[in-house]
Short mmCIF file of C-alpha atoms in Angstrom, two decimals:
data_model
loop_
_atom_site.label_atom_id
_atom_site.label_comp_id
_atom_site.label_asym_id
_atom_site.label_seq_id
_atom_site.Cartn_x
_atom_site.Cartn_y
_atom_site.Cartn_z
CA MET A 156 108.07 102.19 94.92
CA GLY A 157 106.88 100.10 92.36
CA LEU A 158 106.46 97.42 93.69
CA CYS A 159 104.15 99.31 96.32
CA THR A 160 102.25 100.96 93.27
CA SER A 161 101.57 98.49 90.58
CA PRO A 162 98.22 96.59 92.08
CA GLU A 163 99.91 93.55 89.87
CA PHE A 164 103.59 93.65 91.54
CA ALA A 165 101.68 94.00 94.88
CA THR A 166 99.22 90.88 94.64
CA GLU A 167 102.28 88.71 93.10
CA VAL A 168 104.96 89.89 96.11
CA THR A 169 102.02 88.94 98.49
CA LEU A 170 101.07 85.25 96.94
CA GLN A 171 104.41 84.31 96.76
CA PRO A 172 105.17 83.35 99.59
CA LEU A 173 101.86 81.30 100.16
CA GLU A 174 103.12 79.40 96.88
CA ARG A 175 106.39 78.15 98.83
CA PHE A 176 104.76 77.96 102.45
CA PRO A 177 101.93 76.42 104.24
CA LEU A 178 101.05 79.91 106.17
CA ASP A 179 98.35 80.42 108.30
CA ALA A 180 97.73 83.94 105.95
CA ALA A 181 98.65 86.64 103.41
CA ILE A 182 100.33 89.25 104.13
CA LEU A 183 99.87 92.69 102.21
CA PHE A 184 103.17 94.13 100.57
CA SER A 185 103.03 97.36 100.85
CA ASP A 186 104.47 100.51 102.92
CA ILE A 187 103.73 102.20 105.88
CA LEU A 188 105.03 105.75 103.85
CA THR A 189 103.18 105.24 101.22
CA VAL A 190 100.25 107.92 103.09
CA PRO A 191 103.07 110.71 103.83
CA ASP A 192 104.41 110.07 100.25
CA ALA A 193 100.45 110.92 98.87
CA MET A 194 100.76 114.16 101.48
CA GLY A 195 103.35 115.20 98.74
CA LEU A 196 106.16 114.58 100.66
CA GLY A 197 108.08 112.65 97.75
CA LEU A 198 109.14 109.38 98.55
CA TYR A 199 111.91 107.45 97.27
CA PHE A 200 114.51 104.59 97.65
CA ALA A 201 118.22 105.25 98.32
CA GLU A 202 119.70 102.26 97.76
CA GLY A 203 121.83 100.89 100.89
CA GLU A 204 119.80 103.63 102.46
CA GLY A 205 116.04 102.46 102.58
CA PRO A 206 113.11 105.10 102.71
CA LYS A 207 113.08 108.41 102.37
CA PHE A 208 111.50 111.67 101.56
CA GLU A 209 112.82 114.67 100.10
CA ARG A 210 110.88 116.90 101.76
CA PRO A 211 111.35 116.40 105.61
CA LEU A 212 108.95 118.45 108.21
CA ARG A 213 111.23 120.27 110.09
CA ASP A 214 109.47 122.76 111.80
CA GLU A 215 105.72 123.49 112.52
CA ALA A 216 104.72 125.60 110.03
CA ALA A 217 105.98 122.63 107.81
CA ILE A 218 103.27 120.53 110.36
CA GLN A 219 100.45 122.65 109.77
CA ALA A 220 100.77 123.17 106.32
CA LEU A 221 100.58 119.23 105.29
CA SER A 222 96.66 118.95 103.47
CA VAL A 223 95.06 115.49 103.78
CA ALA A 224 96.36 112.47 101.71
CA PRO A 225 94.19 112.82 98.86
CA LEU A 226 92.05 108.72 99.02
CA GLU A 227 92.28 109.26 94.78
CA LYS A 228 96.15 108.84 95.30
CA LEU A 229 96.31 105.63 97.04
CA GLN A 230 94.15 103.78 94.38
CA TYR A 231 97.16 101.47 93.65
CA VAL A 232 96.74 100.32 97.56
CA PHE A 233 93.01 99.36 97.53
CA ASP A 234 93.42 97.94 94.35
CA ALA A 235 95.97 95.88 95.13
CA VAL A 236 93.96 94.89 98.27
CA THR A 237 91.06 93.91 96.18
CA SER A 238 92.93 91.89 93.36
CA ILE A 239 94.87 90.22 96.73
CA ARG A 240 91.53 89.45 97.86
CA ARG A 241 89.95 88.01 94.94
CA ALA A 242 93.04 85.24 94.11
CA LEU A 243 92.89 84.60 97.82
CA ASP A 244 88.99 83.46 97.54
CA GLY A 245 88.86 82.68 101.56
CA ARG A 246 91.85 80.41 101.37
CA VAL A 247 93.35 82.11 104.12
CA PRO A 248 92.88 85.93 105.58
CA LEU A 249 94.70 89.12 103.85
CA ILE A 250 96.39 91.02 106.59
CA GLY A 251 98.36 94.53 106.62
CA PHE A 252 99.99 96.63 109.03
CA SER A 253 100.04 100.11 109.56
CA GLY A 254 102.65 102.16 111.41
CA SER A 255 101.40 104.05 114.64
CA PRO A 256 101.21 107.98 114.18
CA PHE A 257 104.66 107.95 115.44
CA THR A 258 106.35 105.97 113.69
CA PRO A 259 105.75 107.40 109.92
CA ALA A 260 105.87 110.60 111.42
CA CYS A 261 109.79 109.69 113.10
CA TYR A 262 110.48 109.28 108.98
CA MET A 263 108.35 112.54 107.71
CA ILE A 264 110.54 114.48 110.09
CA GLU A 265 113.78 113.03 109.96
CA GLY A 266 113.65 112.52 105.60
CA GLY A 267 114.32 108.60 106.65
CA SER A 268 115.29 106.31 108.87
CA SER A 269 117.68 107.92 112.01
CA ALA A 270 120.18 106.18 114.87
CA ASP A 271 119.48 109.12 117.05
CA PHE A 272 116.47 110.50 115.61
CA ARG A 273 117.95 113.98 116.27
CA HIS A 274 115.00 116.32 114.18
CA VAL A 275 112.39 113.92 116.16
CA LYS A 276 113.44 114.48 119.66
CA ALA A 277 114.03 118.34 118.58
CA MET A 278 110.80 119.39 117.32
CA LEU A 279 109.16 117.24 120.39
CA TYR A 280 110.57 119.39 122.99
CA SER A 281 109.93 122.91 120.83
CA LEU A 282 106.06 121.81 120.67
CA ALA A 283 104.17 120.78 124.11
CA GLY A 284 106.56 118.78 126.10
CA ALA A 285 104.82 116.43 127.03
CA ALA A 286 101.49 116.94 124.90
CA ALA A 287 103.75 116.53 122.05
CA PRO A 288 102.96 112.80 121.11
CA CYS A 289 99.30 113.65 121.89
CA ALA A 290 99.02 116.44 119.14
CA TRP A 291 100.88 114.10 116.42
CA HIS A 292 97.90 111.22 117.16
CA TYR A 293 95.47 113.95 116.54
CA ARG A 294 96.74 115.26 113.39
CA ALA A 295 97.26 112.26 112.16
CA GLU A 296 93.64 110.94 112.99
CA ARG A 297 92.37 114.28 112.22
CA ASP A 298 93.74 114.08 108.66
CA GLY A 299 92.47 110.60 107.52
CA VAL A 300 95.04 107.91 108.70
CA SER A 301 92.51 106.33 109.98
CA GLU A 302 90.05 106.71 106.93
CA CYS A 303 92.22 105.62 104.72
CA ALA A 304 92.89 102.35 106.81
CA ASP A 305 89.22 101.88 106.66
CA ARG A 306 88.31 102.33 103.01
CA CYS A 307 91.33 100.24 102.89
CA TRP A 308 89.88 97.72 104.72
CA ARG A 309 86.85 97.92 103.27
CA SER A 310 87.87 97.55 99.10
CA GLY A 311 88.70 94.29 99.85
CA ARG A 312 85.27 93.49 101.99
CA ALA A 313 83.31 94.72 99.17
CA ASN A 314 85.00 92.27 97.18
CA LEU A 315 84.25 88.80 98.44
#
């Protein structure tokens, strides 16, 4: 997580490919799981296994107990965007990516990567059948995923 949570490191890692290759854009170095981490799930990286959560969501009560991630906990992402945009100075665009609400939800429920998504499938079937993915999307939107993405975009735009 050190590379993601340090704006200086994230800037350096984002810019390195541009120093080596004639690329059309820079890609923001971050992780799609920083928002669930800010929501209190305890993100860590296990060697040889990838990202994992200390507190996966295994039932509807755990999901209902989630609260909006305070944007202050993601300030390092906004600072990295600002730093990278300044360093790029218009040379190439800065692009980023995010998972659909379902991608982080899978990690949040499984507690890490999964070959069979056993916990996700069980939860989806137990909730509202075919309506469950819609409920996940609504919850993600309500809890500020879009607001976070918008603020990240604005942090770069405001410092051109």
